PDB file of C-alpha atoms in Angstrom:
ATOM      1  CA  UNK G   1      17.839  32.036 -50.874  1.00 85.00           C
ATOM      2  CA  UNK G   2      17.861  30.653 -47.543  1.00 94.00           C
ATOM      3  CA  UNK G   3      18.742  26.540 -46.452  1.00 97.00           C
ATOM      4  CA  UNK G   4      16.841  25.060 -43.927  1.00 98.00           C
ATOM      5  CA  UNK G   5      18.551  22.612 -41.642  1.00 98.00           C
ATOM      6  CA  UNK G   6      16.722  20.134 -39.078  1.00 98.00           C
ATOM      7  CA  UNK G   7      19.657  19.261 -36.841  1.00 99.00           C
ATOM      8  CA  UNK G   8      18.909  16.072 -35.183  1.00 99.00           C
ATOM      9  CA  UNK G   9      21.301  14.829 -31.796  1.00 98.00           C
ATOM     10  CA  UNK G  10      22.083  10.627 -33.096  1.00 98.00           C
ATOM     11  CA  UNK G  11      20.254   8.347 -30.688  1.00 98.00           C
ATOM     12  CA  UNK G  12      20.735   7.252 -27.400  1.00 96.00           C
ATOM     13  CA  UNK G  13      23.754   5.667 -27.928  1.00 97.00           C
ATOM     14  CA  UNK G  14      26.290   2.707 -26.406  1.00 95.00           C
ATOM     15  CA  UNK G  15      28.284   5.335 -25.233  1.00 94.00           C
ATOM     16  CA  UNK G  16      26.273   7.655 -23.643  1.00 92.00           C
ATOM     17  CA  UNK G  17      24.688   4.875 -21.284  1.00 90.00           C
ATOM     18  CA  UNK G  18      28.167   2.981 -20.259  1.00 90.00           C
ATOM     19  CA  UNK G  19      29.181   5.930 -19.801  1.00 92.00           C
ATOM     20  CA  UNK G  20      32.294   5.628 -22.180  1.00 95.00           C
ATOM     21  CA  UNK G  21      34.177   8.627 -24.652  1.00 97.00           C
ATOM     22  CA  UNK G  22      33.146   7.647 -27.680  1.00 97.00           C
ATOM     23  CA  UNK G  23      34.187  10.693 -30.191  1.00 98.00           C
ATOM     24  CA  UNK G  24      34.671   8.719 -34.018  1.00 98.00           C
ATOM     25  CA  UNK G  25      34.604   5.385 -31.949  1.00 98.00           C
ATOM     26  CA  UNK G  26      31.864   3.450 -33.422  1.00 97.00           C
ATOM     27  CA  UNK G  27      29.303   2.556 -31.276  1.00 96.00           C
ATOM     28  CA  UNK G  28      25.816   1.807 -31.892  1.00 98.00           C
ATOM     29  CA  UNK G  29      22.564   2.148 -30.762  1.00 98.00           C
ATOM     30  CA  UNK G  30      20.805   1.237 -27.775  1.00 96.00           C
ATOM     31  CA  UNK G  31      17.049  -0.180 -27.727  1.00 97.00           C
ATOM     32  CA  UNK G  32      16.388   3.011 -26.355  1.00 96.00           C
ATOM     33  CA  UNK G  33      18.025   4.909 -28.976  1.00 97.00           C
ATOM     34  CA  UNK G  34      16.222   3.497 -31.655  1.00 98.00           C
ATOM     35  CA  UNK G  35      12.623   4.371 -30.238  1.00 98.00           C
ATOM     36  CA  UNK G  36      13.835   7.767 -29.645  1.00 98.00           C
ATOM     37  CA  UNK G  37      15.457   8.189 -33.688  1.00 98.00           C
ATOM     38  CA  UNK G  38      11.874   6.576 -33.984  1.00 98.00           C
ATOM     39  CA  UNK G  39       9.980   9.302 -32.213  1.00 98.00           C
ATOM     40  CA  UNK G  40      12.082  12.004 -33.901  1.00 98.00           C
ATOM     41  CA  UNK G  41      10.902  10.588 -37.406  1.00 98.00           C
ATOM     42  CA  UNK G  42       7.306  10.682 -36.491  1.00 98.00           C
ATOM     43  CA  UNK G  43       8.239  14.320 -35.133  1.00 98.00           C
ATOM     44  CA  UNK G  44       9.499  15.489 -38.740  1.00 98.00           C
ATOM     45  CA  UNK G  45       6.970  13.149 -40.332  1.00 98.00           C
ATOM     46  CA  UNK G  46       4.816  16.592 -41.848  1.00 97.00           C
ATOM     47  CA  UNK G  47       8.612  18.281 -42.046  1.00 98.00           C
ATOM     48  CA  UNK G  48       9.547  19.373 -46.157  1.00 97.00           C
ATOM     49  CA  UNK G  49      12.747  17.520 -45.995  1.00 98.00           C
ATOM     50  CA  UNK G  50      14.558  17.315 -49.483  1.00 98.00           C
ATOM     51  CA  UNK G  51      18.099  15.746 -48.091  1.00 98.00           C
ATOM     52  CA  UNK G  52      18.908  13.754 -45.572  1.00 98.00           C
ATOM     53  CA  UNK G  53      22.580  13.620 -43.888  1.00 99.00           C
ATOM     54  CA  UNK G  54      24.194  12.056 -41.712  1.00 98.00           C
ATOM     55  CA  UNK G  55      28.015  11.590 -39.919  1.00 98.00           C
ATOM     56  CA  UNK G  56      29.828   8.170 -41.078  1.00 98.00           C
ATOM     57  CA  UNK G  57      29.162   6.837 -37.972  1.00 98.00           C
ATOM     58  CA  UNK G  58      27.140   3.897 -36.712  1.00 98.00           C
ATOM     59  CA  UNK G  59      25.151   5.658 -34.361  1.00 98.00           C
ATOM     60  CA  UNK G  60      24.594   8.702 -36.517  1.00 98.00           C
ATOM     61  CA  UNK G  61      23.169   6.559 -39.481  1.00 98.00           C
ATOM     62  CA  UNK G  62      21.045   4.056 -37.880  1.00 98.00           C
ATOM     63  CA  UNK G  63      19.104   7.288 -36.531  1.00 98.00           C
ATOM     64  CA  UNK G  64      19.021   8.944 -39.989  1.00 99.00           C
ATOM     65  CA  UNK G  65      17.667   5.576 -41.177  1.00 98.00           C
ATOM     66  CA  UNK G  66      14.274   6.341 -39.060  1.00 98.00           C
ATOM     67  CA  UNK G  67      13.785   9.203 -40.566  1.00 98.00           C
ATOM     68  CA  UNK G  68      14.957   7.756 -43.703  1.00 98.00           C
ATOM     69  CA  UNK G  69      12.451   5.259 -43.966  1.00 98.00           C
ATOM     70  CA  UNK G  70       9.292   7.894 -42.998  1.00 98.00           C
ATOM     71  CA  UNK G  71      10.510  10.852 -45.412  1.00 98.00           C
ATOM     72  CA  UNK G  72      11.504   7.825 -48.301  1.00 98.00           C
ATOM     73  CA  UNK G  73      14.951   9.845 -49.163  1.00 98.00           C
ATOM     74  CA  UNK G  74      18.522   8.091 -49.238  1.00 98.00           C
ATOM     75  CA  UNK G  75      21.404   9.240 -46.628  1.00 98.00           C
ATOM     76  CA  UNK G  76      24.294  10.898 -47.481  1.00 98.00           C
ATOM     77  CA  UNK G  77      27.517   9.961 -45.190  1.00 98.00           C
ATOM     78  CA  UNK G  78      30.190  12.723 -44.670  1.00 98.00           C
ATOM     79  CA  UNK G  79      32.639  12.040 -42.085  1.00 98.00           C
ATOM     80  CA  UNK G  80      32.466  16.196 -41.726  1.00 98.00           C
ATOM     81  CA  UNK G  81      29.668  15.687 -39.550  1.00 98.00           C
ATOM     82  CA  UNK G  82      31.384  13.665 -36.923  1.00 98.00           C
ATOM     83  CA  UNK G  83      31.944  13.980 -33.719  1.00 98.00           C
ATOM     84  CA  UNK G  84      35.179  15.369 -31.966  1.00 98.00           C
ATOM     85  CA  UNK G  85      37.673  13.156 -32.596  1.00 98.00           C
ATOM     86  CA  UNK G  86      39.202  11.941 -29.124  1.00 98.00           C
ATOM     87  CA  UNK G  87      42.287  10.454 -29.679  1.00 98.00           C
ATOM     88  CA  UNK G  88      43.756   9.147 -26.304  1.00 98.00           C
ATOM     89  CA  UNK G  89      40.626   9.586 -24.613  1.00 98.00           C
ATOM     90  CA  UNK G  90      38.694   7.173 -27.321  1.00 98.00           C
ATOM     91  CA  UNK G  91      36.765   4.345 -25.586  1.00 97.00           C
ATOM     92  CA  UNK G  92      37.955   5.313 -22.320  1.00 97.00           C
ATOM     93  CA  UNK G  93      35.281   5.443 -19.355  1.00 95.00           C
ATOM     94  CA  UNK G  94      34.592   9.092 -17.998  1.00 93.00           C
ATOM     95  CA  UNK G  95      35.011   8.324 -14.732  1.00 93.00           C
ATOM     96  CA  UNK G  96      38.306   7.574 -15.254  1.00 96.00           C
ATOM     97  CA  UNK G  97      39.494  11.067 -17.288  1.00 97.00           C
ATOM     98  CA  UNK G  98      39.611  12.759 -14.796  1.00 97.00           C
ATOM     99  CA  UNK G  99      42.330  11.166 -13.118  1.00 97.00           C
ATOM    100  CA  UNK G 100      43.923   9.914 -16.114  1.00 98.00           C
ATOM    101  CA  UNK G 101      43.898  13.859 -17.687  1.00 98.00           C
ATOM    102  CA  UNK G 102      43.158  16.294 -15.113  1.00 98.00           C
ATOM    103  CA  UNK G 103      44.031  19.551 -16.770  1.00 98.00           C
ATOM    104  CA  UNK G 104      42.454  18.586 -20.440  1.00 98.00           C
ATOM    105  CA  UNK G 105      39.280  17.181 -18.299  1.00 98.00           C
ATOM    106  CA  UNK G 106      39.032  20.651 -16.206  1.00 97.00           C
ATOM    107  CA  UNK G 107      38.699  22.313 -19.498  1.00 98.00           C
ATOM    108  CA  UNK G 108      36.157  19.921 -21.003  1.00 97.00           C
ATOM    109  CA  UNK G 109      33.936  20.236 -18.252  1.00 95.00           C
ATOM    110  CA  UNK G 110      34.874  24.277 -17.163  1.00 96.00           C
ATOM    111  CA  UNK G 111      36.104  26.005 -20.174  1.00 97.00           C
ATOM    112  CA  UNK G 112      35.238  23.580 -22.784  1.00 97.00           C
ATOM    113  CA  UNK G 113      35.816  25.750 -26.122  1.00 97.00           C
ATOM    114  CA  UNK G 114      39.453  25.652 -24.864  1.00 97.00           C
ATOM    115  CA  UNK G 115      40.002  22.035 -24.798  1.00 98.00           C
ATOM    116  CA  UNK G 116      42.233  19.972 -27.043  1.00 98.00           C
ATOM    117  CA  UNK G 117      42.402  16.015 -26.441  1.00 98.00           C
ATOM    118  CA  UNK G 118      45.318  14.433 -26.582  1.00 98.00           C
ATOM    119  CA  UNK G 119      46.216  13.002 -29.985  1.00 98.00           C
ATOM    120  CA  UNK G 120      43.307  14.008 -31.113  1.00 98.00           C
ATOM    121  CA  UNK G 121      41.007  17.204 -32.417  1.00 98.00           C
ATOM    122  CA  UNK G 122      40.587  20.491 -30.109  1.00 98.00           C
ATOM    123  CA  UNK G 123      37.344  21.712 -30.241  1.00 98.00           C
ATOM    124  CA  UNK G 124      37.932  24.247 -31.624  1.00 98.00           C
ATOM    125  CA  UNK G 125      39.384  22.665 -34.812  1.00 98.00           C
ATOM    126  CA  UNK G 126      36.433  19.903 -34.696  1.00 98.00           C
ATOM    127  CA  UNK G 127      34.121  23.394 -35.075  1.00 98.00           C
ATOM    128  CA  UNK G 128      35.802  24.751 -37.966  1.00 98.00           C
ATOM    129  CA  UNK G 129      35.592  21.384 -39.273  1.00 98.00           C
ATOM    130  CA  UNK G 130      31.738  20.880 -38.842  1.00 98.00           C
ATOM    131  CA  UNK G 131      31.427  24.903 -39.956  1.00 97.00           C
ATOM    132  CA  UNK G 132      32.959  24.152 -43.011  1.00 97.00           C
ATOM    133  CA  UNK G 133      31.049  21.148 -43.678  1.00 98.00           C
ATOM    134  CA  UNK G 134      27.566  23.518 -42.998  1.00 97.00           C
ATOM    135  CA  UNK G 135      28.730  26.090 -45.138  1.00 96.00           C
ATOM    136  CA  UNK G 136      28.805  23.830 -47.903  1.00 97.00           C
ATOM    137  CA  UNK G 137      25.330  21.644 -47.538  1.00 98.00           C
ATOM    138  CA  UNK G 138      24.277  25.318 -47.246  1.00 97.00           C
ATOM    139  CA  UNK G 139      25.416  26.498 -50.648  1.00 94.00           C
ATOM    140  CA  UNK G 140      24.414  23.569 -52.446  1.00 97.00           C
ATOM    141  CA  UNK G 141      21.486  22.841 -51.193  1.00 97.00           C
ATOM    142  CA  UNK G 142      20.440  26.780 -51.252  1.00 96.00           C
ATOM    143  CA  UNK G 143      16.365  26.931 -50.845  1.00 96.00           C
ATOM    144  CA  UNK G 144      16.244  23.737 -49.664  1.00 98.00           C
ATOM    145  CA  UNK G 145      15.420  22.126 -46.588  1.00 98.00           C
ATOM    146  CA  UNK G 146      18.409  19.342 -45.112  1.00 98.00           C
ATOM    147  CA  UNK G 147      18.011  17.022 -42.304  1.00 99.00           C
ATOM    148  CA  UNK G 148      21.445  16.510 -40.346  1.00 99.00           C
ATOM    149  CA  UNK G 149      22.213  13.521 -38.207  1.00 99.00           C
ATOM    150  CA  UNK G 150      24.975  14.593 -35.879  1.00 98.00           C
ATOM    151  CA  UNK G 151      26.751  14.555 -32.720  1.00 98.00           C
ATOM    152  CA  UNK G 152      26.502  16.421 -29.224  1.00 97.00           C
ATOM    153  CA  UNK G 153      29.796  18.228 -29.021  1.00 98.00           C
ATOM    154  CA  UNK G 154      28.996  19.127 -32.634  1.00 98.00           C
ATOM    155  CA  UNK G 155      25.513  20.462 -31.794  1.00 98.00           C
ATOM    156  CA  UNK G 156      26.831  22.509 -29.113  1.00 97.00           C
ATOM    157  CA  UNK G 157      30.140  23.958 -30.792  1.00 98.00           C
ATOM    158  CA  UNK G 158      27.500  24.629 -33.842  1.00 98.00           C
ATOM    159  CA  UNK G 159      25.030  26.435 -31.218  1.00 98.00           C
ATOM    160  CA  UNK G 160      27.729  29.108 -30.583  1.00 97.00           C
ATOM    161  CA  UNK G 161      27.583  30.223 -34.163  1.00 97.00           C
ATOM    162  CA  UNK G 162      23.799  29.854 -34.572  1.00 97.00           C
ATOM    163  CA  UNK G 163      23.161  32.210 -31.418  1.00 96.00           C
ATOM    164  CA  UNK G 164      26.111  34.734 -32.637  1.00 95.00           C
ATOM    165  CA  UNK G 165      28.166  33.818 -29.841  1.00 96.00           C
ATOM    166  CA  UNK G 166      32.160  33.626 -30.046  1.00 97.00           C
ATOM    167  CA  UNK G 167      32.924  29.819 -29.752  1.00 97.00           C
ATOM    168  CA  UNK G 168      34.881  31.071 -26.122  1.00 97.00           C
ATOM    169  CA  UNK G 169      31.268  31.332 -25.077  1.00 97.00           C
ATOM    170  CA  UNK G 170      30.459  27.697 -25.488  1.00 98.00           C
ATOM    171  CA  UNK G 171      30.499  27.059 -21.675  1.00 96.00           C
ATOM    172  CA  UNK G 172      27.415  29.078 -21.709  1.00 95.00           C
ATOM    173  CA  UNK G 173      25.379  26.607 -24.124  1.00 96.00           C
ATOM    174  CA  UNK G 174      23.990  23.451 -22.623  1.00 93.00           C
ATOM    175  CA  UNK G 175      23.867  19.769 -23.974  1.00 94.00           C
ATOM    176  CA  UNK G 176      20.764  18.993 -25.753  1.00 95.00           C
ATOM    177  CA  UNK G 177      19.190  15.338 -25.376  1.00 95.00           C
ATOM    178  CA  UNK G 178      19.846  12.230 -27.437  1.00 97.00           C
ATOM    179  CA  UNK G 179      17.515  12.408 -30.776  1.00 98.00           C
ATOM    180  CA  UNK G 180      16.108  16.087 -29.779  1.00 97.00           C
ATOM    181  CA  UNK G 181      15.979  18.454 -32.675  1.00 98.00           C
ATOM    182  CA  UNK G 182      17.188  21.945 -33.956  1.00 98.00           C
ATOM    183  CA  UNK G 183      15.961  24.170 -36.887  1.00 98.00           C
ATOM    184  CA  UNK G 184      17.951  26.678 -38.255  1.00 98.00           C
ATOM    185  CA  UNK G 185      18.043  28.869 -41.240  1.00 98.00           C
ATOM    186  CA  UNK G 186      21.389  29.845 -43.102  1.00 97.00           C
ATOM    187  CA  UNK G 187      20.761  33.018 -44.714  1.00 94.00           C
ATOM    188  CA  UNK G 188      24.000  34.365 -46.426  1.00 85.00           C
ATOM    189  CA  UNK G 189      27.823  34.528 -45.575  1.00 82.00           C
ATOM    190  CA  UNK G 190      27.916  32.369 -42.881  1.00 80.00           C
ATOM    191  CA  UNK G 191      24.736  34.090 -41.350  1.00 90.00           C
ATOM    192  CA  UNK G 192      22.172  31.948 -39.749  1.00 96.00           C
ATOM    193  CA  UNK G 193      18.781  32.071 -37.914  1.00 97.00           C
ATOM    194  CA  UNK G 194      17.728  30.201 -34.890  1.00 97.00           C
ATOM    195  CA  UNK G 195      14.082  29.095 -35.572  1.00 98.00           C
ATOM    196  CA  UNK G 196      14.328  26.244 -32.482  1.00 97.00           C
ATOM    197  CA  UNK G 197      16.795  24.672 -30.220  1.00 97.00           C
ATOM    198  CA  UNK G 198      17.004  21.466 -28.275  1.00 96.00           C
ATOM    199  CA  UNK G 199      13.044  20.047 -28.990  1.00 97.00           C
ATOM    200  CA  UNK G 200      12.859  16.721 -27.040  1.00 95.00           C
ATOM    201  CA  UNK G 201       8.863  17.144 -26.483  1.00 95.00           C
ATOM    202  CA  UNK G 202       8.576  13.843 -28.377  1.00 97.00           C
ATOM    203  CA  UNK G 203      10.908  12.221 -26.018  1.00 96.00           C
ATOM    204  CA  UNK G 204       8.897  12.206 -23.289  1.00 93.00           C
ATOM    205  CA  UNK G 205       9.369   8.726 -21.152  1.00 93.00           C
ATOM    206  CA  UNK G 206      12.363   7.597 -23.341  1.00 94.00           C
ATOM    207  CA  UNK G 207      14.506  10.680 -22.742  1.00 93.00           C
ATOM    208  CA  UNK G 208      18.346  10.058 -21.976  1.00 91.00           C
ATOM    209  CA  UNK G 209      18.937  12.652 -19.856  1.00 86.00           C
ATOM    210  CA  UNK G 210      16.120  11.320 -17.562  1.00 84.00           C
ATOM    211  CA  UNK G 211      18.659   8.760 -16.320  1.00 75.00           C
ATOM    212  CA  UNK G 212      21.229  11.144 -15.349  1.00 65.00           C
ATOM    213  CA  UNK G 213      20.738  10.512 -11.811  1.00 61.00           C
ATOM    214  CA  UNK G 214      21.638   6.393 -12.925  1.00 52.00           C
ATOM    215  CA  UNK G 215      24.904   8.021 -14.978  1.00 51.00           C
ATOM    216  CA  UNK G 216      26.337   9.435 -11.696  1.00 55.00           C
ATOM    217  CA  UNK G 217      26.019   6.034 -10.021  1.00 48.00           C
ATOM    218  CA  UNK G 218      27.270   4.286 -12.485  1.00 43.00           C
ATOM    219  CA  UNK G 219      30.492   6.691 -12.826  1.00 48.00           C
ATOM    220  CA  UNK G 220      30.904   6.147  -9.014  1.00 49.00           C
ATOM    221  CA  UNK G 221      31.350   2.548  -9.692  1.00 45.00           C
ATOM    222  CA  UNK G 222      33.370   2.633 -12.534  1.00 42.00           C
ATOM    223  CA  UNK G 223      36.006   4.746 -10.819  1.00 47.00           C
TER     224      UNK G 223
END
């Protein structure tokens, strides 16, 4: 019998819009970030959802909580579901890795499935990490629907196996938006079925990456 899994991106969070790594730092939630975990609940409102879980982080949880609240279920934490951690590069403003880790940064932003931070996870071993932890929501919770409450890199690491893609191909698989939403079907064996990537039509007005232009000015002045 197939899983279900509603993969939802964690809020905007204090992180994303100071423009500092935050891997399993724990940040929370901007006022921004909780109208868009807001607008994702109201998006899954008519959703079957039998489970709800969530990373062990702040900003993970408090988004979960939204949906939480609408669907009336309890969250399960599993630090599994975490972000990359980033070691060295933890609470560290971007602007500022690529001077202070030029080759490890050229990866991250060119070859990214290839990148290992120092003292802290590769990618590749945060994606066997968050593959493992799928695998076995999946076979628990088989004919069920589950609502996750994760992290970007995660998300896009995850994408790789959800498309059938090699994880070397992760360059080719973009960010998705803070609170946007993915479906997917496990089916068996580590098989799965893309139903829908990256939905942020509920975001409209409140979405993160419509500040990107702001994020490059403020990583000029941070330098």
């Amino acid at each position: 019998m197939r899983t279900k899994f509603i993969v939802v991106r964690h809020g905007e969070a204090e992180g994303n819009i100071l423009r500092i790594f935050h891997g399993h730092h724990d940040s929370f939630l901007t006022d921004d970030g909780h109208i868009q975990a807001e607008k994702a609940a109201q998006y899954l409102k008519d959703y079957e959802i039998d489970h709800i879980y969530s990373s062990d982080l702040t900003r993970t949880y408090s988004t979960a909580e939204h949906i939480a609240k609408i669907k009336n279920l309890k969250i399960k934490k599993i630090p599994g579901l975490r972000e990359i951690f980033g070691g060295s590069w933890e609470n560290v403003a971007w602007a500022k890795l690529p001077d202070l880790y030029p080759d490890i940064y050229n990866f991250w932003e060119n070859d990214i499935s290839k990148a290992a931070l120092p003292k802290g996870e590769s990618v590749f071993q945060m994606f066997l990490r968050v593959k493992s932890t799928f695998e076995e929501l999946a076979k628990k919770h088989s004919g069920e629907t589950v609502c996750v409450v994760t992290h970007g890199t995660v998300i896009r690491a995850m994408l790789c196996l959800w498309r059938g893609l090699p994880i070397s191909k992760m360059q080719t698989v973009p960010w998705f938006d803070n609170a946007s939403i993915t479906i997917i079907d496990y089916i068996d064996n580590n098989n799965y079925e893309l139903v829908s990537e990256g939905i942020n039509s509920h975001l409209k007005g409140i979405s993160t990456f419509e500040k990107q232009d702001w994020w490059q000015r403020y990583d000029d002045i941070q330098k």
